[in-house]
Amino acid sequence: MTVARSSRRGEVVAHGVRFEFDGVPALRDVDLHVRAGEFFTLLGPSGSGKSTLLRIVAGLLDPVRGSVHIDDRDVTFVPTQRRDIGFVFQNYALFPHLTVAENIEFGLKARRVEATQRRQRVDEMIALVSLHGLGHRYPGQLSGGQQQRVALGRALAQRPRVLLLDEPLGALDRRLRQELGAEVRRIQQEAETTAIYVTHDQEEAFVLSDRVGVMRGGLIHQIGTPQELYRRPLDLFVARFLGETNLFDSEVVAQEGGTTRVRIGSGVIDCQRNDALNVGDPAHCAMRPEQVRVTRSTNSEMTTGRFQPFGSAIVIESRFLGQRHRVKLTIGGQTCTADLDPSGDIPEVNETVGLSIAAGLAALVEREPASKVDPALEVQHVDAHDS
Amino acid sequence: MAAPIGVGERPTRRRSRTSSILDGAPRLLLLAPVVLLYLLFFVWPILDVILRSVGPNGGTQQVPTGWSLDNFAEIFKDDFLLRIEWRTVVLAITSTVLTVLLAFPTAYFISRLSRRTGAIVLLLILVPFWISIVVRLFAVTSLLSPNGLLSEAGQLLGFQSFSLLYTFPGVLVGTTMYLLPYMVLILYARMSGLDGNLMQAARTMGASPWYAFRRVYLPMVRPALLSGGLLVFILSLSFFIVPSVLGGPKDQTISVYIQQQIDLYRWGVASAMGVVLLVVTLVCYAGVVRFSGGIRAGAVTSVQAKGVSSQEPFRWTPGTVVCGVIAGLSILVLMLPVLLVFPMSIGETGTVMFPPRGFTLDWYAKVFEGKTWTAPLIQSFIVATCCAMLSVAIGFILARTLQRMRSATFRAVFSGLAFAPLIAPAILLAIGIYSVELRLGLTGTTLGLVLAHTIIAFPFAFALISSALAGVDPELEAAAWTLGASRNRAFWTVVVRGILPSVVGAFALSWVTSWDEVVLALFLLTGATKTLPVTIYQYLESGILPTVPAVASMLVASVVVVIVARAVVSRRGRVRREARSAVGAA
């Protein structure tokens, strides 16, 4: 196999995949296209169906309907052991009766790779996951982070087309998670394999991924690069699930050029264009805390430059957090958060300030029914407009 | 009583040693009678048998004069004895192999079912396990007899009328039925604890189902398979009741021979055989310890994976179909005899037959007429209740003592000694205790039987109570002290209250152990009033009256009621516990 071709291995296409647990749908006709060689993350709260989708790609679960292709080969009815994948389990699932080297060797033996080649590959993998000198240990004698590396090496030993990772860092503490996250990314790049990674941790998803698919209630809500998802959420769920967001009730007043103009309270601001909205529609205007600008004088430079004011607020809380200074404000009975430069001008508590935002920065998402408030609480429910 | 504790002062272990009911000098006072009982009714009996085996004329005199190994020499020279030994070993090996072959697929199948379904199927294994072996054997005799169910089914298929009763295959049916629940439970415990992800992991690495089974599943289950197999083999070596009821003269085992010899008061060779049995048992048991103690498995940090991944989904593959069929067969072997007692008890005929002719409940009424059954019922009840109370008390004292021990070696030796009565061959214990009680003048008395039963029942109580105590957070007791509770009060209201379900379980288990016990009761209670299993056993040997199935039916029904009640109570307890932990979390 040539280098050029091998670097293009591992395209995964799932089409119309549906899965049910005891008649309750866990995946609702999901489509997924993961490009060869890319690091793709399925991100979502627990119960959103991300692990189920991963297991269907692995063949550990059979979909009710739909198909899965790996590199143009229909594998929907191919048993797991012949799908040419690697899988890293959340609890690693290392074989406790086998040493580290034997764990890594397992897949090669099962595929009847010749002995000298096998040994060579095991040594390569041990080097790749930095476990020098630990090959003879049993999994029980390793730390959590080391076990995780074994699981990774074991999954990659047979050079799979696709590496599937089911919250592999979930069991580790925060520091180790960051360290190993970077490691996972490096190893994936070196191994030149496609990776599909499942997590509920947004930070992890952003650090590792080329692209991210946000899932909820058995559906993929939005797919995009971390930047796209953060800057341009397409619905309320994505807006709230990724990072912090201030949501303001607004009304569309015009669609102009590259922006959609909305009215918030007393102000009118230009947001990123959202073609799904018509003039007169209510919408949520989503602003990130670092996008909100706070000015001490309520009148000054109101309309100057590209900043557009949308009301005045009272500071109710002010906290220094190191890299940023966070103020909580109340505006029209609603609480809003703004992150300021800590070395800049910080308003006092109880001070009245003006709020503004740069034109074309805020995102607009459709208003959802009132019951859809907390995304974490309603993962199992059916989304009326989604299905 | 309470030693006052200053606010904020941490109760230290030293302080806790001073005044609790099971601490310090009082603890020794409580431990002393337990040790005495153990020495008198366990250590002495075994020593006695050993001494008799090397003494001349079976060492019947109080102080043996000189010693010889003649008895042992005879065991390995005499043709007749060699044949008995050979038969015993053959029976033990075939029973073990057959049991393992049935139990492995059965346990595997149950472990793959959903937790709920699995629990129900497991109940079908457990119900027979709790029913006295003599009751089940009674049903088996009528199953295997020439006009029994098996033979009639054969005739329907065009075979001749036949009888497996008093044949080797017949004995094998009985032994397998006896051993199967042990093996299934041991294997199930291991299999259900396995991480389903391991098999899935093997498949993601390209292993075929067969390869994954051989290289991952089997090595993981091997410790349970080996230790369970050896344990079952130990049990089969001392088979006594099954061959003596189901077997013909040619199927008699070492244990049956020993019993016959003691009846004739010929102790020498019988004792020597008992000693050989003990030695073989100990060697096998060392194997059990080696296999179940030397496991590395389970050392991997097992984070409970999420709903989807924690269990390998159940699929009907050729493998699970075969296992399902074998599981069905196992349950049939276990449940059929248990269920058969009901129809057999309602026939109008004066002899027991299946299918029953007519319908009458007279036999149930007859059970309560006269003293034939009521006296043994009361006797068994008294013995079992006294034995259970003693066992729970001993279990508490020992568990508390174990809890205070720091040295790992001491703890191992202590537990080993406590569990020793379970491993000792029943027949050896029976003749040993019989001999000791003869000297103490306790044979034939209810007290003698209660004490003997306590020796084999207290290890169960000890096991349950000590594992429950180990699960109690020691901080809880300390917390009670800081709140002003005395050592006594803290122990009873916090510790004991917390493990009450286990205490009840310990009581029930020791109660049933005594209630079902035949071998010791057969030797020790020679008086007019025998225990219930012994009475049934004697009817099995002399001939069955229709009241026997009536009694058997009532016993089965009572066990079923108790088990179902327990299942309901423990479910309610679980709900309550969950509610409590929810409160704790809030």
PDB file of C-alpha atoms in Angstrom, chain B residues 50-291:
ATOM      1  CA  ILE B  50      -7.076 -40.457  63.659  1.00  0.00           C
ATOM      2  CA  LEU B  51      -6.156 -42.193  66.917  1.00  0.00           C
ATOM      3  CA  ARG B  52      -8.629 -44.986  66.256  1.00  0.00           C
ATOM      4  CA  SER B  53      -7.221 -45.476  62.785  1.00  0.00           C
ATOM      5  CA  VAL B  54      -3.744 -46.199  64.121  1.00  0.00           C
ATOM      6  CA  GLY B  55      -4.814 -47.935  67.329  1.00  0.00           C
ATOM      7  CA  PRO B  56      -5.228 -51.710  67.614  1.00  0.00           C
ATOM      8  CA  ASN B  57      -8.821 -53.020  67.439  1.00  0.00           C
ATOM      9  CA  GLY B  58     -10.046 -49.647  66.303  1.00  0.00           C
ATOM     10  CA  GLY B  59      -8.687 -48.002  69.430  1.00  0.00           C
ATOM     11  CA  THR B  60     -11.872 -48.553  71.374  1.00  0.00           C
ATOM     12  CA  GLN B  61     -10.152 -48.291  74.716  1.00  0.00           C
ATOM     13  CA  GLN B  62      -9.792 -44.875  76.321  1.00  0.00           C
ATOM     14  CA  VAL B  63      -6.001 -44.796  76.204  1.00  0.00           C
ATOM     15  CA  PRO B  64      -4.624 -46.539  73.136  1.00  0.00           C
ATOM     16  CA  THR B  65      -1.847 -49.006  73.807  1.00  0.00           C
ATOM     17  CA  GLY B  66       0.653 -48.964  71.008  1.00  0.00           C
ATOM     18  CA  TRP B  67      -0.105 -48.186  67.424  1.00  0.00           C
ATOM     19  CA  SER B  68       0.112 -49.686  63.968  1.00  0.00           C
ATOM     20  CA  LEU B  69      -0.595 -48.844  60.370  1.00  0.00           C
ATOM     21  CA  ASP B  70      -2.329 -52.160  59.724  1.00  0.00           C
ATOM     22  CA  ASN B  71      -5.659 -50.495  59.038  1.00  0.00           C
ATOM     23  CA  PHE B  72      -4.106 -48.288  56.365  1.00  0.00           C
ATOM     24  CA  ALA B  73      -2.281 -51.234  54.862  1.00  0.00           C
ATOM     25  CA  GLU B  74      -5.554 -53.107  54.616  1.00  0.00           C
ATOM     26  CA  ILE B  75      -7.191 -50.221  52.767  1.00  0.00           C
ATOM     27  CA  PHE B  76      -4.662 -50.466  49.993  1.00  0.00           C
ATOM     28  CA  LYS B  77      -4.452 -54.283  49.892  1.00  0.00           C
ATOM     29  CA  ASP B  78      -7.911 -55.714  50.420  1.00  0.00           C
ATOM     30  CA  ASP B  79      -9.607 -56.385  47.065  1.00  0.00           C
ATOM     31  CA  PHE B  80     -13.060 -55.585  48.351  1.00  0.00           C
ATOM     32  CA  LEU B  81     -11.974 -52.266  49.838  1.00  0.00           C
ATOM     33  CA  LEU B  82      -9.980 -51.344  46.739  1.00  0.00           C
ATOM     34  CA  ARG B  83     -13.111 -51.910  44.669  1.00  0.00           C
ATOM     35  CA  ILE B  84     -15.099 -49.562  46.915  1.00  0.00           C
ATOM     36  CA  GLU B  85     -12.401 -46.933  46.706  1.00  0.00           C
ATOM     37  CA  TRP B  86     -12.181 -47.281  42.942  1.00  0.00           C
ATOM     38  CA  ARG B  87     -15.958 -46.909  42.640  1.00  0.00           C
ATOM     39  CA  THR B  88     -15.938 -43.846  44.859  1.00  0.00           C
ATOM     40  CA  VAL B  89     -13.271 -42.171  42.770  1.00  0.00           C
ATOM     41  CA  VAL B  90     -14.982 -43.108  39.497  1.00  0.00           C
ATOM     42  CA  LEU B  91     -18.295 -41.775  40.792  1.00  0.00           C
ATOM     43  CA  ALA B  92     -16.657 -38.579  42.018  1.00  0.00           C
ATOM     44  CA  ILE B  93     -14.872 -37.951  38.738  1.00  0.00           C
ATOM     45  CA  THR B  94     -17.871 -38.701  36.506  1.00  0.00           C
ATOM     46  CA  SER B  95     -20.169 -36.625  38.702  1.00  0.00           C
ATOM     47  CA  THR B  96     -17.738 -33.706  38.661  1.00  0.00           C
ATOM     48  CA  VAL B  97     -17.225 -33.844  34.905  1.00  0.00           C
ATOM     49  CA  LEU B  98     -20.938 -34.128  34.209  1.00  0.00           C
ATOM     50  CA  THR B  99     -21.699 -31.294  36.616  1.00  0.00           C
ATOM     51  CA  VAL B 100     -19.104 -28.987  35.078  1.00  0.00           C
ATOM     52  CA  LEU B 101     -20.302 -29.790  31.562  1.00  0.00           C
ATOM     53  CA  LEU B 102     -23.849 -28.858  32.516  1.00  0.00           C
ATOM     54  CA  ALA B 103     -23.021 -25.968  34.822  1.00  0.00           C
ATOM     55  CA  PHE B 104     -20.696 -24.040  32.534  1.00  0.00           C
ATOM     56  CA  PRO B 105     -23.170 -23.373  29.699  1.00  0.00           C
ATOM     57  CA  THR B 106     -25.966 -22.879  32.226  1.00  0.00           C
ATOM     58  CA  ALA B 107     -24.073 -20.262  34.211  1.00  0.00           C
ATOM     59  CA  TYR B 108     -22.889 -18.610  30.999  1.00  0.00           C
ATOM     60  CA  PHE B 109     -26.425 -18.395  29.666  1.00  0.00           C
ATOM     61  CA  ILE B 110     -27.786 -16.930  32.904  1.00  0.00           C
ATOM     62  CA  SER B 111     -24.940 -14.428  33.122  1.00  0.00           C
ATOM     63  CA  ARG B 112     -25.754 -13.185  29.637  1.00  0.00           C
ATOM     64  CA  LEU B 113     -29.421 -12.582  30.385  1.00  0.00           C
ATOM     65  CA  SER B 114     -30.555  -9.189  31.571  1.00  0.00           C
ATOM     66  CA  ARG B 115     -30.094  -8.712  35.314  1.00  0.00           C
ATOM     67  CA  ARG B 116     -33.807  -9.040  35.941  1.00  0.00           C
ATOM     68  CA  THR B 117     -34.434 -12.170  33.885  1.00  0.00           C
ATOM     69  CA  GLY B 118     -31.194 -13.644  35.171  1.00  0.00           C
ATOM     70  CA  ALA B 119     -32.312 -13.188  38.771  1.00  0.00           C
ATOM     71  CA  ILE B 120     -35.539 -15.062  38.073  1.00  0.00           C
ATOM     72  CA  VAL B 121     -33.799 -17.940  36.292  1.00  0.00           C
ATOM     73  CA  LEU B 122     -31.268 -18.098  39.109  1.00  0.00           C
ATOM     74  CA  LEU B 123     -34.156 -18.536  41.518  1.00  0.00           C
ATOM     75  CA  LEU B 124     -35.023 -21.758  39.666  1.00  0.00           C
ATOM     76  CA  ILE B 125     -31.525 -22.978  40.539  1.00  0.00           C
ATOM     77  CA  LEU B 126     -31.709 -21.698  44.113  1.00  0.00           C
ATOM     78  CA  VAL B 127     -35.069 -23.186  45.101  1.00  0.00           C
ATOM     79  CA  PRO B 128     -33.872 -26.798  44.687  1.00  0.00           C
ATOM     80  CA  PHE B 129     -30.616 -25.843  46.407  1.00  0.00           C
ATOM     81  CA  TRP B 130     -32.521 -24.926  49.562  1.00  0.00           C
ATOM     82  CA  ILE B 131     -34.666 -28.045  49.601  1.00  0.00           C
ATOM     83  CA  SER B 132     -33.428 -30.983  51.617  1.00  0.00           C
ATOM     84  CA  ILE B 133     -31.561 -33.554  49.578  1.00  0.00           C
ATOM     85  CA  VAL B 134     -33.686 -36.397  50.987  1.00  0.00           C
ATOM     86  CA  VAL B 135     -36.860 -34.728  49.726  1.00  0.00           C
ATOM     87  CA  ARG B 136     -35.364 -34.380  46.266  1.00  0.00           C
ATOM     88  CA  LEU B 137     -34.006 -37.916  46.339  1.00  0.00           C
ATOM     89  CA  PHE B 138     -37.407 -39.226  47.233  1.00  0.00           C
ATOM     90  CA  ALA B 139     -38.797 -37.628  44.072  1.00  0.00           C
ATOM     91  CA  VAL B 140     -35.901 -38.974  42.039  1.00  0.00           C
ATOM     92  CA  THR B 141     -36.521 -42.554  43.204  1.00  0.00           C
ATOM     93  CA  SER B 142     -40.033 -42.426  41.832  1.00  0.00           C
ATOM     94  CA  LEU B 143     -38.804 -40.709  38.659  1.00  0.00           C
ATOM     95  CA  LEU B 144     -36.311 -43.475  37.982  1.00  0.00           C
ATOM     96  CA  SER B 145     -38.390 -46.472  39.084  1.00  0.00           C
ATOM     97  CA  PRO B 146     -39.744 -48.956  36.473  1.00  0.00           C
ATOM     98  CA  ASN B 147     -43.181 -47.339  36.495  1.00  0.00           C
ATOM     99  CA  GLY B 148     -41.757 -43.859  36.950  1.00  0.00           C
ATOM    100  CA  LEU B 149     -41.991 -40.875  34.656  1.00  0.00           C
ATOM    101  CA  LEU B 150     -38.752 -41.585  32.796  1.00  0.00           C
ATOM    102  CA  SER B 151     -39.640 -45.169  32.033  1.00  0.00           C
ATOM    103  CA  GLU B 152     -43.165 -44.255  30.932  1.00  0.00           C
ATOM    104  CA  ALA B 153     -41.837 -41.541  28.651  1.00  0.00           C
ATOM    105  CA  GLY B 154     -39.482 -44.142  27.199  1.00  0.00           C
ATOM    106  CA  GLN B 155     -42.340 -46.542  26.640  1.00  0.00           C
ATOM    107  CA  LEU B 156     -44.264 -43.869  24.770  1.00  0.00           C
ATOM    108  CA  LEU B 157     -41.284 -43.636  22.453  1.00  0.00           C
ATOM    109  CA  GLY B 158     -41.356 -47.389  21.974  1.00  0.00           C
ATOM    110  CA  PHE B 159     -38.694 -48.497  24.454  1.00  0.00           C
ATOM    111  CA  GLN B 160     -39.018 -51.312  26.961  1.00  0.00           C
ATOM    112  CA  SER B 161     -39.983 -50.532  30.505  1.00  0.00           C
ATOM    113  CA  PHE B 162     -36.739 -49.864  32.349  1.00  0.00           C
ATOM    114  CA  SER B 163     -35.440 -48.749  35.691  1.00  0.00           C
ATOM    115  CA  LEU B 164     -32.435 -46.632  36.483  1.00  0.00           C
ATOM    116  CA  LEU B 165     -33.007 -47.078  40.179  1.00  0.00           C
ATOM    117  CA  TYR B 166     -30.150 -48.900  41.910  1.00  0.00           C
ATOM    118  CA  THR B 167     -27.901 -48.441  38.868  1.00  0.00           C
ATOM    119  CA  PHE B 168     -24.819 -46.324  38.261  1.00  0.00           C
ATOM    120  CA  PRO B 169     -26.554 -43.895  35.852  1.00  0.00           C
ATOM    121  CA  GLY B 170     -29.286 -43.504  38.457  1.00  0.00           C
ATOM    122  CA  VAL B 171     -26.733 -42.539  41.112  1.00  0.00           C
ATOM    123  CA  LEU B 172     -25.194 -40.135  38.622  1.00  0.00           C
ATOM    124  CA  VAL B 173     -28.542 -38.374  38.161  1.00  0.00           C
ATOM    125  CA  GLY B 174     -28.748 -37.880  41.911  1.00  0.00           C
ATOM    126  CA  THR B 175     -25.174 -36.680  42.394  1.00  0.00           C
ATOM    127  CA  THR B 176     -25.394 -34.248  39.488  1.00  0.00           C
ATOM    128  CA  MET B 177     -28.653 -32.906  40.831  1.00  0.00           C
ATOM    129  CA  TYR B 178     -26.940 -32.412  44.185  1.00  0.00           C
ATOM    130  CA  LEU B 179     -23.803 -30.738  42.845  1.00  0.00           C
ATOM    131  CA  LEU B 180     -25.216 -28.644  40.028  1.00  0.00           C
ATOM    132  CA  PRO B 181     -26.403 -25.644  42.082  1.00  0.00           C
ATOM    133  CA  TYR B 182     -22.991 -25.294  43.789  1.00  0.00           C
ATOM    134  CA  MET B 183     -21.139 -25.221  40.495  1.00  0.00           C
ATOM    135  CA  VAL B 184     -23.639 -22.951  38.738  1.00  0.00           C
ATOM    136  CA  LEU B 185     -23.533 -20.438  41.592  1.00  0.00           C
ATOM    137  CA  ILE B 186     -19.727 -20.382  41.746  1.00  0.00           C
ATOM    138  CA  LEU B 187     -19.392 -19.941  37.982  1.00  0.00           C
ATOM    139  CA  TYR B 188     -22.221 -17.438  37.783  1.00  0.00           C
ATOM    140  CA  ALA B 189     -20.626 -15.260  40.451  1.00  0.00           C
ATOM    141  CA  ARG B 190     -17.479 -15.046  38.372  1.00  0.00           C
ATOM    142  CA  MET B 191     -19.123 -14.738  34.963  1.00  0.00           C
ATOM    143  CA  SER B 192     -21.579 -12.042  35.932  1.00  0.00           C
ATOM    144  CA  GLY B 193     -18.705 -10.030  37.380  1.00  0.00           C
ATOM    145  CA  LEU B 194     -16.764 -10.074  34.131  1.00  0.00           C
ATOM    146  CA  ASP B 195     -16.568  -6.871  32.164  1.00  0.00           C
ATOM    147  CA  GLY B 196     -18.584  -7.429  28.992  1.00  0.00           C
ATOM    148  CA  ASN B 197     -16.342  -4.879  27.303  1.00  0.00           C
ATOM    149  CA  LEU B 198     -13.475  -7.379  27.377  1.00  0.00           C
ATOM    150  CA  MET B 199     -15.151  -9.675  24.866  1.00  0.00           C
ATOM    151  CA  GLN B 200     -16.158  -6.705  22.762  1.00  0.00           C
ATOM    152  CA  ALA B 201     -12.617  -5.386  22.937  1.00  0.00           C
ATOM    153  CA  ALA B 202     -11.341  -8.721  21.618  1.00  0.00           C
ATOM    154  CA  ARG B 203     -13.739  -8.465  18.702  1.00  0.00           C
ATOM    155  CA  THR B 204     -12.679  -4.915  17.839  1.00  0.00           C
ATOM    156  CA  MET B 205      -9.159  -6.295  17.586  1.00  0.00           C
ATOM    157  CA  GLY B 206     -10.201  -8.824  14.999  1.00  0.00           C
ATOM    158  CA  ALA B 207     -10.757 -11.893  17.157  1.00  0.00           C
ATOM    159  CA  SER B 208     -13.420 -14.342  16.017  1.00  0.00           C
ATOM    160  CA  PRO B 209     -15.981 -15.322  18.689  1.00  0.00           C
ATOM    161  CA  TRP B 210     -14.266 -18.684  19.204  1.00  0.00           C
ATOM    162  CA  TYR B 211     -10.817 -17.092  19.446  1.00  0.00           C
ATOM    163  CA  ALA B 212     -12.080 -14.508  21.935  1.00  0.00           C
ATOM    164  CA  PHE B 213     -13.733 -17.240  23.979  1.00  0.00           C
ATOM    165  CA  ARG B 214     -10.551 -19.309  24.118  1.00  0.00           C
ATOM    166  CA  ARG B 215      -8.093 -16.486  24.702  1.00  0.00           C
ATOM    167  CA  VAL B 216     -10.097 -14.045  26.807  1.00  0.00           C
ATOM    168  CA  TYR B 217     -13.191 -15.596  28.335  1.00  0.00           C
ATOM    169  CA  LEU B 218     -11.824 -18.958  29.361  1.00  0.00           C
ATOM    170  CA  PRO B 219      -8.661 -17.600  31.027  1.00  0.00           C
ATOM    171  CA  MET B 220     -10.793 -15.146  32.969  1.00  0.00           C
ATOM    172  CA  VAL B 221     -13.200 -17.831  34.168  1.00  0.00           C
ATOM    173  CA  ARG B 222     -10.529 -20.473  34.746  1.00  0.00           C
ATOM    174  CA  PRO B 223      -9.955 -19.746  38.470  1.00  0.00           C
ATOM    175  CA  ALA B 224     -13.657 -20.206  39.207  1.00  0.00           C
ATOM    176  CA  LEU B 225     -13.803 -23.242  36.968  1.00  0.00           C
ATOM    177  CA  LEU B 226     -10.880 -24.932  38.712  1.00  0.00           C
ATOM    178  CA  SER B 227     -11.762 -24.034  42.278  1.00  0.00           C
ATOM    179  CA  GLY B 228     -15.432 -24.807  41.701  1.00  0.00           C
ATOM    180  CA  GLY B 229     -14.558 -28.096  40.063  1.00  0.00           C
ATOM    181  CA  LEU B 230     -12.304 -29.097  42.960  1.00  0.00           C
ATOM    182  CA  LEU B 231     -14.924 -28.072  45.498  1.00  0.00           C
ATOM    183  CA  VAL B 232     -17.516 -30.184  43.731  1.00  0.00           C
ATOM    184  CA  PHE B 233     -15.014 -33.054  43.571  1.00  0.00           C
ATOM    185  CA  ILE B 234     -14.478 -32.794  47.337  1.00  0.00           C
ATOM    186  CA  LEU B 235     -18.224 -32.997  47.853  1.00  0.00           C
ATOM    187  CA  SER B 236     -18.499 -36.013  45.542  1.00  0.00           C
ATOM    188  CA  LEU B 237     -15.751 -37.915  47.326  1.00  0.00           C
ATOM    189  CA  SER B 238     -17.810 -38.055  50.511  1.00  0.00           C
ATOM    190  CA  PHE B 239     -21.128 -38.882  48.857  1.00  0.00           C
ATOM    191  CA  PHE B 240     -23.188 -40.830  51.307  1.00  0.00           C
ATOM    192  CA  ILE B 241     -26.902 -40.199  51.068  1.00  0.00           C
ATOM    193  CA  VAL B 242     -27.193 -40.269  47.277  1.00  0.00           C
ATOM    194  CA  PRO B 243     -25.526 -43.650  46.637  1.00  0.00           C
ATOM    195  CA  SER B 244     -27.162 -45.196  49.665  1.00  0.00           C
ATOM    196  CA  VAL B 245     -30.633 -44.216  48.417  1.00  0.00           C
ATOM    197  CA  LEU B 246     -30.264 -44.446  44.633  1.00  0.00           C
ATOM    198  CA  GLY B 247     -27.476 -46.980  44.277  1.00  0.00           C
ATOM    199  CA  GLY B 248     -27.518 -50.748  44.314  1.00  0.00           C
ATOM    200  CA  PRO B 249     -25.118 -52.861  46.364  1.00  0.00           C
ATOM    201  CA  LYS B 250     -22.499 -52.360  43.656  1.00  0.00           C
ATOM    202  CA  ASP B 251     -22.689 -48.575  43.846  1.00  0.00           C
ATOM    203  CA  GLN B 252     -21.704 -48.184  47.475  1.00  0.00           C
ATOM    204  CA  THR B 253     -19.034 -45.626  48.267  1.00  0.00           C
ATOM    205  CA  ILE B 254     -16.441 -45.169  50.989  1.00  0.00           C
ATOM    206  CA  SER B 255     -18.878 -43.177  53.102  1.00  0.00           C
ATOM    207  CA  VAL B 256     -21.562 -45.848  52.911  1.00  0.00           C
ATOM    208  CA  TYR B 257     -19.001 -48.493  53.831  1.00  0.00           C
ATOM    209  CA  ILE B 258     -17.829 -46.440  56.812  1.00  0.00           C
ATOM    210  CA  GLN B 259     -21.376 -46.091  58.056  1.00  0.00           C
ATOM    211  CA  GLN B 260     -21.991 -49.851  57.748  1.00  0.00           C
ATOM    212  CA  GLN B 261     -18.789 -50.622  59.656  1.00  0.00           C
ATOM    213  CA  ILE B 262     -19.640 -48.207  62.474  1.00  0.00           C
ATOM    214  CA  ASP B 263     -23.078 -49.835  62.727  1.00  0.00           C
ATOM    215  CA  LEU B 264     -21.207 -53.065  63.388  1.00  0.00           C
ATOM    216  CA  TYR B 265     -18.948 -51.181  65.763  1.00  0.00           C
ATOM    217  CA  ARG B 266     -15.838 -51.955  63.703  1.00  0.00           C
ATOM    218  CA  TRP B 267     -13.883 -48.736  63.952  1.00  0.00           C
ATOM    219  CA  GLY B 268     -10.404 -49.628  62.715  1.00  0.00           C
ATOM    220  CA  VAL B 269     -10.649 -49.745  58.939  1.00  0.00           C
ATOM    221  CA  ALA B 270     -13.544 -47.267  58.903  1.00  0.00           C
ATOM    222  CA  SER B 271     -11.463 -44.684  60.763  1.00  0.00           C
ATOM    223  CA  ALA B 272      -8.498 -45.227  58.501  1.00  0.00           C
ATOM    224  CA  MET B 273     -10.727 -44.648  55.476  1.00  0.00           C
ATOM    225  CA  GLY B 274     -12.081 -41.504  57.058  1.00  0.00           C
ATOM    226  CA  VAL B 275      -8.542 -40.258  57.547  1.00  0.00           C
ATOM    227  CA  VAL B 276      -7.634 -41.018  53.927  1.00  0.00           C
ATOM    228  CA  LEU B 277     -10.749 -39.146  52.845  1.00  0.00           C
ATOM    229  CA  LEU B 278      -9.673 -36.211  54.978  1.00  0.00           C
ATOM    230  CA  VAL B 279      -6.174 -36.159  53.509  1.00  0.00           C
ATOM    231  CA  VAL B 280      -7.445 -36.261  49.923  1.00  0.00           C
ATOM    232  CA  THR B 281      -9.937 -33.530  50.754  1.00  0.00           C
ATOM    233  CA  LEU B 282      -7.239 -31.320  52.240  1.00  0.00           C
ATOM    234  CA  VAL B 283      -5.016 -31.775  49.187  1.00  0.00           C
ATOM    235  CA  CYS B 284      -7.881 -30.809  46.876  1.00  0.00           C
ATOM    236  CA  TYR B 285      -8.747 -27.884  49.096  1.00  0.00           C
ATOM    237  CA  ALA B 286      -5.189 -26.612  48.908  1.00  0.00           C
ATOM    238  CA  GLY B 287      -5.769 -26.541  45.156  1.00  0.00           C
ATOM    239  CA  VAL B 288      -8.935 -24.525  45.629  1.00  0.00           C
ATOM    240  CA  VAL B 289      -7.073 -21.955  47.712  1.00  0.00           C
ATOM    241  CA  ARG B 290      -4.284 -21.812  45.169  1.00  0.00           C
ATOM    242  CA  PHE B 291      -6.603 -21.212  42.236  1.00  0.00           C
TER     243      PHE B 291
END
